[in-house]
Coordinates of C-alpha atoms in Angstrom, one line a residue:
Chain A
M295 CA -8.2 -18.5 20.8
D296 CA -7.9 -17.7 17.2
A297 CA -7.6 -14.3 15.6
K298 CA -11.1 -14.6 14.6
E299 CA -12.5 -15.4 18.0
F300 CA -10.2 -12.7 19.4
L301 CA -11.5 -10.0 17.1
V302 CA -15.1 -11.4 18.0
Q303 CA -14.2 -10.4 22.1
L304 CA -12.6 -7.6 21.1
K305 CA -15.6 -6.1 19.6
A306 CA -17.8 -7.1 22.4
R307 CA -15.5 -5.5 25.3
T308 CA -14.1 -2.4 23.6
G309 CA -16.4 -1.8 21.2
Y310 CA -13.4 -1.7 18.7
D311 CA -14.6 -4.1 15.1
F312 CA -12.4 -5.0 13.0
C313 CA -13.9 -8.7 12.1
D314 CA -14.6 -7.1 8.7
Y315 CA -11.1 -6.3 8.1
S316 CA -9.5 -8.9 5.5
S317 CA -8.9 -11.9 7.5
L318 CA -4.9 -12.7 6.5
S319 CA -4.1 -9.1 6.5
I320 CA -5.7 -8.5 10.2
T321 CA -4.1 -12.2 11.6
R322 CA -0.9 -11.0 10.5
R323 CA -0.9 -7.6 12.1
L324 CA -2.1 -9.2 15.1
E325 CA 0.4 -12.1 15.4
K326 CA 2.8 -9.3 14.9
I327 CA 1.4 -7.6 18.1
C328 CA 1.7 -10.5 20.0
E329 CA 5.0 -11.5 19.2
E330 CA 6.4 -7.7 19.6
N331 CA 4.6 -7.6 23.1
K332 CA 5.2 -11.6 24.1
L333 CA 1.2 -11.8 24.8
T334 CA -0.7 -14.8 23.6
F335 CA -4.1 -13.7 22.3
E336 CA -5.7 -14.4 25.7
S337 CA -3.6 -12.1 27.5
L338 CA -3.2 -9.6 25.0
L339 CA -7.2 -9.5 25.2
S340 CA -7.4 -8.8 28.8
K341 CA -4.4 -6.5 28.7
L342 CA -6.9 -4.8 26.1
V343 CA -10.1 -5.1 28.4
T344 CA -8.0 -3.3 31.2
D345 CA -5.6 -1.0 30.0
K346 CA -6.8 1.7 27.9
A347 CA -3.8 3.5 26.8
F348 CA -2.5 0.2 25.8
L349 CA -5.9 -0.3 24.2
S350 CA -5.2 2.9 21.8
K351 CA -1.9 1.7 21.4
I352 CA -3.1 -1.5 19.9
V353 CA -5.7 0.3 17.7
E354 CA -3.0 2.5 16.0
D355 CA -1.0 -0.1 15.6
I356 CA -3.7 -2.5 13.8
T357 CA -4.9 0.5 11.3
V358 CA -2.4 1.2 8.8
N359 CA -1.2 5.1 8.4
T360 CA 1.0 5.1 5.7
T361 CA 0.9 8.4 3.6
E362 CA 3.4 11.3 2.2
L363 CA 2.7 14.8 0.5
F364 CA 1.6 13.6 -3.0
R365 CA 2.1 10.3 -2.8
D366 CA 2.3 8.7 -6.5
P367 CA 2.9 12.0 -8.1
E368 CA 1.5 10.6 -11.2
V369 CA -2.0 10.2 -9.5
W370 CA -2.0 14.0 -8.1
I371 CA -1.0 15.5 -12.2
S372 CA -3.7 13.1 -13.6
L373 CA -6.5 14.5 -11.0
Y374 CA -5.0 18.2 -11.4
K375 CA -5.7 17.5 -15.5
T376 CA -9.1 16.2 -14.4
M377 CA -10.1 18.3 -12.2
Y378 CA -8.9 21.6 -14.4
Q379 CA -11.5 20.6 -16.9
K380 CA -14.7 19.0 -14.6
L381 CA -14.5 20.8 -11.9
P382 CA -18.1 22.7 -11.4
S383 CA -17.7 26.2 -12.5
T384 CA -19.7 27.8 -9.8
G385 CA -20.5 26.8 -6.2
T386 CA -18.8 25.6 -3.2
I387 CA -17.1 22.4 -4.2
T388 CA -16.7 19.6 -1.5
F389 CA -14.0 17.4 -1.1
W390 CA -13.8 14.4 1.3
H391 CA -10.8 12.5 2.3
I392 CA -11.6 9.0 3.9
G393 CA -9.0 7.3 6.2
C394 CA -7.0 10.6 6.3
S395 CA -4.4 9.9 8.3
V396 CA -2.4 12.6 9.4
G397 CA -4.0 14.5 6.7
L398 CA -1.1 15.1 3.5
E399 CA -2.9 13.8 1.0
T400 CA -5.5 16.3 2.5
Y401 CA -3.1 19.2 1.7
S402 CA -2.1 17.8 -1.2
S403 CA -5.6 17.9 -2.6
L404 CA -5.7 22.0 -1.0
I405 CA -2.3 22.5 -2.9
L406 CA -4.2 21.5 -6.5
L407 CA -7.1 23.8 -5.4
K408 CA -5.2 26.3 -4.9
E409 CA -3.0 26.2 -8.0
I410 CA -6.5 25.7 -9.9
G411 CA -7.7 29.0 -8.0
V412 CA -10.8 27.8 -6.5
L413 CA -9.5 28.0 -2.5
D414 CA -12.4 30.3 -1.9
R415 CA -15.5 28.1 -3.0
I416 CA -14.2 24.8 -1.2
R417 CA -15.0 22.8 1.8
V418 CA -12.8 19.8 2.4
F419 CA -13.0 16.7 5.2
G420 CA -10.7 14.5 6.2
T421 CA -12.0 11.6 8.4
D422 CA -10.0 9.0 10.2
L423 CA -10.8 6.5 13.2
N424 CA -7.8 6.9 14.6
P425 CA -7.7 10.4 17.0
R426 CA -3.7 10.7 17.3
V427 CA -3.3 10.9 13.7
L428 CA -6.2 13.8 13.2
N429 CA -4.6 15.8 15.8
V430 CA -1.5 15.9 13.6
A431 CA -3.2 16.5 10.8
K432 CA -5.0 19.6 12.5
K433 CA -1.5 20.8 13.0
G434 CA -0.2 20.2 9.7
S435 CA 3.2 20.0 11.2
Y436 CA 5.7 17.1 10.5
A437 CA 9.1 16.8 10.5
H438 CA 11.5 17.8 7.9
K439 CA 14.4 15.9 7.2
F440 CA 13.2 12.0 7.3
N441 CA 10.5 13.6 5.0
E442 CA 12.5 14.8 2.1
H443 CA 10.8 13.1 -0.4
F444 CA 8.0 15.3 0.0
K445 CA 9.6 18.1 -1.7
T446 CA 10.5 16.0 -4.3
N447 CA 6.7 14.6 -4.9
F448 CA 5.8 18.3 -4.8
E449 CA 8.2 19.4 -7.2
E450 CA 7.8 16.6 -9.7
V451 CA 3.8 17.7 -9.7
M452 CA 4.2 21.1 -10.2
R453 CA 6.3 20.9 -13.1
N454 CA 4.2 18.5 -15.0
I455 CA 1.1 20.8 -14.1
G456 CA 3.1 23.9 -15.6
S457 CA 3.5 26.0 -12.5
K458 CA 6.3 27.7 -10.5
S459 CA 5.1 27.2 -7.3
K460 CA 7.6 26.7 -4.5
F461 CA 7.2 24.6 -1.8
E462 CA 8.1 27.1 0.6
D463 CA 4.9 28.7 -0.6
Y464 CA 2.9 26.1 0.8
F465 CA 5.2 25.1 3.7
D466 CA 6.9 27.1 6.4
I467 CA 10.5 25.2 7.6
D468 CA 12.1 25.3 10.9
E469 CA 15.4 23.8 10.2
K470 CA 16.1 24.2 14.4
N471 CA 13.3 22.2 15.5
D472 CA 13.6 20.2 12.2
T473 CA 10.0 21.0 11.3
M474 CA 8.0 21.7 8.1
T475 CA 4.0 23.1 8.9
V476 CA 1.5 24.0 6.3
K477 CA 0.8 27.7 6.0
P478 CA -2.4 28.9 8.1
F479 CA -3.9 29.9 4.9
L480 CA -3.9 26.1 3.9
S481 CA -3.9 24.6 7.3
A482 CA -7.3 26.5 8.1
I483 CA -9.8 25.1 5.9
P484 CA -9.9 21.3 6.7
K485 CA -12.2 19.7 9.0
F486 CA -11.2 16.5 10.3
M487 CA -13.3 14.5 12.2
Q488 CA -13.3 11.0 13.7
Q489 CA -15.3 8.2 11.8
N490 CA -15.2 4.7 12.1
L491 CA -16.2 3.5 8.8
V492 CA -18.0 0.0 10.2
Q493 CA -20.3 1.8 12.1
D494 CA -20.7 5.9 11.3
K495 CA -22.0 7.6 8.5
A496 CA -20.2 10.5 7.2
P497 CA -20.0 13.1 10.3
F498 CA -21.0 15.9 8.0
P499 CA -24.0 17.3 6.2
Y500 CA -22.8 18.0 2.5
K501 CA -23.1 16.3 -0.7
V502 CA -19.4 15.7 -2.0
D503 CA -17.7 16.2 -5.5
I504 CA -15.1 14.2 -4.9
V505 CA -13.9 11.2 -2.4
F506 CA -10.4 10.3 -1.5
V507 CA -9.9 6.7 -0.6
R508 CA -6.8 5.9 -1.2
N509 CA -5.2 2.4 0.1
V510 CA -7.7 1.9 2.6
L511 CA -10.4 -0.6 1.0
I512 CA -7.6 -3.0 0.7
Y513 CA -7.9 -3.9 4.3
F514 CA -11.1 -4.7 4.3
N515 CA -13.4 -7.6 3.2
D516 CA -16.1 -7.7 0.5
A517 CA -18.6 -6.9 3.1
L518 CA -17.2 -3.9 4.4
Q519 CA -16.1 -2.8 1.2
A520 CA -19.8 -2.8 0.0
K521 CA -20.9 -1.0 2.8
V522 CA -18.1 1.6 2.2
M523 CA -18.9 1.8 -1.3
Q524 CA -22.7 2.6 -0.7
M525 CA -21.9 5.2 1.8
I526 CA -19.6 7.1 -0.7
N527 CA -22.2 7.0 -3.6
A528 CA -25.0 7.8 -1.5
K529 CA -22.6 11.0 -0.6
M530 CA -21.3 11.4 -4.2
Y531 CA -22.8 14.1 -6.6
D532 CA -24.2 12.1 -9.9
E533 CA -21.2 14.3 -11.6
G534 CA -18.9 13.3 -8.4
M535 CA -15.3 11.6 -8.9
L536 CA -13.7 8.9 -6.4
I537 CA -9.4 8.5 -5.8
L538 CA -8.2 5.0 -4.8
G539 CA -4.7 3.9 -4.5
K540 CA -2.5 3.7 -7.6
Q541 CA -2.8 -0.4 -7.3
E542 CA -6.4 -0.5 -6.6
L543 CA -9.7 -1.0 -8.4
I544 CA -13.6 -0.3 -7.7
P545 CA -15.0 -3.0 -6.3
N546 CA -16.3 -5.8 -8.8
R547 CA -19.6 -5.1 -8.2
Y548 CA -19.5 -1.1 -8.1
S549 CA -17.1 -1.1 -11.3
G550 CA -20.1 -0.4 -13.8
Q551 CA -20.5 2.7 -11.9
Y552 CA -17.7 4.6 -12.8
K553 CA -15.6 5.5 -15.8
Q554 CA -11.9 5.6 -15.5
L555 CA -10.0 8.8 -16.8
G556 CA -6.6 8.4 -15.7
Y557 CA -6.3 7.4 -12.3
V558 CA -9.6 9.3 -12.0
H559 CA -12.7 7.5 -11.5
K560 CA -15.9 9.5 -12.7
R561 CA -19.6 8.5 -11.9
M562 CA -21.5 7.8 -14.6
Chain B
M198 CA 5.6 -29.4 -16.2
S199 CA 5.9 -30.0 -12.2
D200 CA 2.9 -30.2 -9.5
Y201 CA 4.5 -26.8 -8.2
K202 CA 1.7 -24.4 -8.3
A203 CA 4.0 -21.2 -8.6
V204 CA 7.8 -19.5 -8.5
V205 CA 8.7 -17.2 -5.9
I206 CA 11.4 -14.9 -6.4
G207 CA 12.7 -12.4 -4.2
G208 CA 15.9 -10.0 -4.6
S209 CA 17.6 -6.6 -3.8
A210 CA 20.6 -5.1 -4.9
G211 CA 22.3 -6.4 -8.4
S212 CA 18.9 -8.2 -8.7
F213 CA 17.6 -6.5 -11.4
A214 CA 20.3 -7.8 -14.1
V215 CA 19.8 -11.5 -12.7
V216 CA 16.0 -11.1 -12.8
L217 CA 16.0 -9.4 -16.0
K218 CA 18.3 -12.7 -17.9
M219 CA 16.3 -15.2 -16.1
L220 CA 13.1 -14.0 -17.7
S221 CA 14.5 -13.4 -21.3
N222 CA 16.0 -16.9 -21.4
L223 CA 12.8 -18.6 -19.6
K224 CA 10.7 -20.9 -22.3
V225 CA 7.8 -19.1 -23.4
T226 CA 6.0 -22.2 -23.1
F227 CA 7.2 -22.1 -18.6
D228 CA 3.6 -22.1 -17.4
L229 CA 3.6 -21.4 -13.7
P230 CA 2.6 -18.1 -12.3
I231 CA 6.0 -16.3 -11.5
I232 CA 6.0 -13.8 -8.3
I233 CA 8.5 -11.2 -8.3
C234 CA 9.3 -9.3 -4.9
M235 CA 11.9 -6.8 -5.5
H236 CA 13.5 -4.2 -3.6
R237 CA 13.6 -0.6 -5.5
L238 CA 15.6 2.5 -5.1
K239 CA 13.7 5.1 -3.5
H240 CA 14.4 7.9 -5.8
I241 CA 13.3 5.0 -9.0
R242 CA 9.6 4.4 -8.2
S243 CA 8.8 3.6 -11.5
G244 CA 10.3 2.4 -15.1
L245 CA 11.2 -1.4 -13.1
V246 CA 8.0 -3.1 -14.8
E247 CA 8.7 -1.3 -18.6
S248 CA 12.6 -2.0 -18.4
L249 CA 11.9 -5.7 -17.5
N250 CA 9.1 -6.0 -20.2
V251 CA 11.4 -5.1 -23.1
K252 CA 13.4 -8.3 -22.3
S253 CA 11.0 -10.9 -20.8
C254 CA 9.8 -13.9 -22.4
K255 CA 6.6 -12.5 -21.2
E256 CA 4.7 -9.9 -20.4
V257 CA 5.3 -8.5 -16.4
I258 CA 2.4 -6.9 -14.5
E259 CA 2.5 -5.3 -11.3
P260 CA -1.1 -6.4 -9.9
F261 CA -3.6 -4.7 -8.9
D262 CA -5.3 -5.4 -5.2
K263 CA -7.4 -9.1 -5.2
Q264 CA -6.1 -9.7 -8.7
K265 CA -6.1 -13.2 -9.3
I266 CA -3.3 -15.3 -9.7
E267 CA -2.8 -16.9 -13.2
R268 CA -0.9 -19.8 -14.6
G269 CA 1.6 -18.6 -16.9
Q270 CA 1.9 -14.8 -15.7
I271 CA 4.5 -12.9 -14.2
Y272 CA 3.9 -10.7 -11.5
L273 CA 6.0 -7.8 -9.8
A274 CA 5.5 -6.3 -6.6
P275 CA 4.3 -2.6 -7.2
S276 CA 6.3 0.1 -5.5
N277 CA 5.6 0.9 -2.1
Y278 CA 3.4 -1.8 -1.6
H279 CA 3.5 -5.1 0.0
M280 CA 2.3 -8.3 -2.1
F281 CA 0.6 -11.1 -0.3
I282 CA -0.2 -14.2 -1.4
E283 CA -3.8 -15.2 0.0
F284 CA -5.2 -18.6 0.7
D285 CA -8.1 -18.1 -2.5
G286 CA -4.8 -17.5 -5.0
S287 CA -5.5 -13.9 -5.1
I288 CA -2.9 -11.3 -4.3
S289 CA -3.4 -8.4 -1.5
L290 CA -1.8 -5.5 -1.1
S291 CA -0.9 -3.6 1.8
T292 CA 1.0 -0.2 3.0
E293 CA 1.7 -1.3 6.4
D294 CA 5.1 -0.3 7.9
M295 CA 8.4 -1.1 6.0
N296 CA 10.1 -4.7 6.8
H297 CA 13.9 -4.3 7.0
Q298 CA 13.4 -0.9 5.7
S299 CA 11.7 -2.7 2.8
R300 CA 8.0 -2.0 1.4
P301 CA 7.8 -4.0 -0.8
S302 CA 9.2 -6.8 1.6
I303 CA 10.5 -9.9 0.4
D304 CA 9.8 -11.8 3.4
Y305 CA 5.8 -10.9 3.4
T306 CA 5.3 -12.1 -0.3
L307 CA 7.6 -15.4 0.8
S308 CA 5.8 -16.1 3.7
S309 CA 2.5 -15.7 2.4
A310 CA 3.4 -17.7 -0.5
A311 CA 4.6 -20.4 1.8
S312 CA 1.2 -20.7 4.1
T313 CA -0.7 -20.9 0.3
Y314 CA 1.1 -23.3 -1.6
R315 CA 2.8 -25.0 1.2
D316 CA 4.6 -28.1 -0.4
K317 CA 3.9 -26.7 -4.2
C318 CA 5.9 -23.7 -3.6
L319 CA 9.2 -23.3 -5.3
G320 CA 11.5 -19.9 -3.6
I321 CA 14.3 -18.4 -4.6
I322 CA 16.5 -16.0 -3.2
L323 CA 19.3 -13.8 -5.1
T324 CA 21.6 -11.4 -4.7
G325 CA 20.7 -8.3 -2.4
A326 CA 22.0 -6.0 0.4
N327 CA 19.6 -6.9 3.2
K328 CA 18.4 -9.7 5.3
D329 CA 14.6 -9.2 3.9
G330 CA 13.3 -12.7 2.4
A331 CA 15.9 -15.2 4.4
K332 CA 13.2 -15.7 7.0
G333 CA 10.1 -16.1 4.0
L334 CA 12.4 -18.7 2.4
K335 CA 12.5 -20.6 5.7
D336 CA 9.1 -20.5 5.7
I337 CA 8.3 -22.1 2.3
A338 CA 11.3 -24.7 3.6
D339 CA 9.6 -25.4 6.9
K340 CA 6.2 -26.0 4.9
G341 CA 7.8 -28.6 2.4
G342 CA 8.5 -26.2 -0.4
F343 CA 11.6 -26.3 -2.9
T344 CA 13.7 -23.8 -2.0
I345 CA 17.1 -22.3 -4.0
V346 CA 19.5 -19.6 -3.2
Q347 CA 21.6 -17.4 -5.5
D348 CA 25.4 -19.0 -4.9
P349 CA 27.0 -16.0 -2.8
K350 CA 29.8 -16.4 -4.8
T351 CA 28.1 -15.6 -7.9
A352 CA 25.9 -12.8 -6.4
D353 CA 26.8 -8.7 -6.9
V354 CA 26.1 -8.5 -3.4
P355 CA 26.0 -11.6 -1.2
T356 CA 24.1 -10.7 1.8
M357 CA 20.9 -11.8 1.1
P358 CA 21.5 -15.3 0.0
K359 CA 23.9 -15.7 3.1
A360 CA 21.6 -14.6 5.4
A361 CA 19.2 -17.1 4.2
L362 CA 22.0 -19.8 4.2
E363 CA 22.3 -18.9 8.2
I364 CA 18.7 -19.8 9.0
M365 CA 17.8 -22.3 6.5
K366 CA 19.5 -25.2 4.7
P367 CA 17.8 -24.8 0.1
N368 CA 17.4 -27.6 -1.9
L369 CA 19.5 -26.4 -4.1
I370 CA 22.3 -23.4 -4.4
L371 CA 22.9 -22.3 -7.5
S372 CA 24.4 -19.6 -10.0
P373 CA 21.8 -17.2 -12.1
D374 CA 22.0 -19.0 -15.2
Q375 CA 21.9 -22.8 -13.3
I376 CA 18.5 -21.5 -11.9
T377 CA 17.1 -20.4 -15.2
D378 CA 18.4 -24.2 -16.6
F379 CA 16.5 -25.8 -13.5
L380 CA 13.2 -23.8 -14.0
N381 CA 13.5 -24.4 -17.9
K382 CA 13.6 -28.2 -17.0
L383 CA 10.8 -28.3 -14.6

C-alpha cells in the first residue's frame, strides 16, 4: 500500500478526507508517522479504524497547527494600515479566520480592531478541522515562558502603528502557572467552530469583510485550493480583503480578481 | 556547464559569512539554480536575504510557495518555513513542526532535492552547530548525487560537517574557497 491508497482507504473507512492534500507533503508526514509508531501503512490503517483516540491523534499530526501571536509582524502592520483606511465606516464588520488553529491570529486581529476602535461593531469567526485546537482557542490560554516571542511580536506591531498599549492590556499573565490568557473582554467575542474545508460550507450565514487563510492553501493541491478560493469568494463582500501567509500568493487563476496592497489582497 | 540540475547548500552557525563569500566569488555566468537553506537566529527574522544581496553575484530570492525553480536563480529558504523541492521542479513551503529545533530544516530541503534530482543533485554542507542536514546530505549521496562537506578544520562550528561525516562519505571535503573554485569550474 502506498500513501495514495492509504488516503483513499482512510477516507472510505473513517470519513477523514486528505486525498486533495499536496501529495509530497502529506506523504512525508504519513511516512514520519509510520516511522515514529513503527507501523506500515497497512497496520496504521487498521489501527486507525479500530482506535478512535489514535485516529484523532493522527489527524492532529497530519494537520499543521503552527501559529503565533502576530506571526510575521510586518503582515499585521500592513493590515492595520490598510484596514484603517478601508474598513467600512458604519455597520458590522465580519472577520473569518480559516484554519485558525489555537486562535492566536484571531486574537491578533481582535487586538488590531480594538486599537482601531471598532470592537463594538465586529463579528469574528475562527474555523478549523481539529477540535482540540478549537478548545484551546476558546479558552485563549497559552504557555507563557515558551512563548515569549508573542510579546516581542506584539511590541513590534504596537511600535509601528503608533500605539502605547501594553501586552498586559490584553493578556493576564500568571507566573505561577506559567500561562498567559486573553482578557475576557476580548476572548468573549470570537466564535470558534469546526469546519472541514474539503466537505463543509462556512458554518455561519454572514458575508465577510476580511478573510484570513494563512499558510493553509500551501498544503492543498490545485483542485482543493480552487474549491477553497471559490468558497471564500462566495462569502466575501465585493470590497473584501484576503490575508495569506507571508510567502503565499493568490492561486494563479484567481490572481486577476485581487489587487495587492502590501500584504493585503483586496478584491477588485 | 555540467549535467547537474541544481546545487543545494545547507549551513547553520558561521555559514552566513561562508555563503556570502561564495556568492560574491561565483561567476556571474554560473547557470545552475542554487538552493540555500540556512538556519537563522530566532530574533533575527528578516534582513538575511537583503544582506546576501549586497554582495551576491546575482539576486537571491526568498521564494513563494509553488514558485518554479529556474536556471541561474538563487533561492534562500524563507524564515520560519520549511522549503521542499517538488517533483515538478517547483518549491513548496510548509510550517510544520521543527526538525532538530529548526525551521527551515536543512534535512527537509536536501532530502526533497535528493528525491527530485537524484544523481543530478549537488549537495553541500557547511559549518554549523546542529546535526540538521547530515541525513539530507546522506540522502543525496544514496540517490547517486554528488556531495561536498566543508572541511571541519575550516568551520567556525564543526558540529554539522562532522555529523555528516559520521554517517556518510562525501565525494569531497573542501575549504570554502575550494568549494567556490569547484563550482566555478563546473
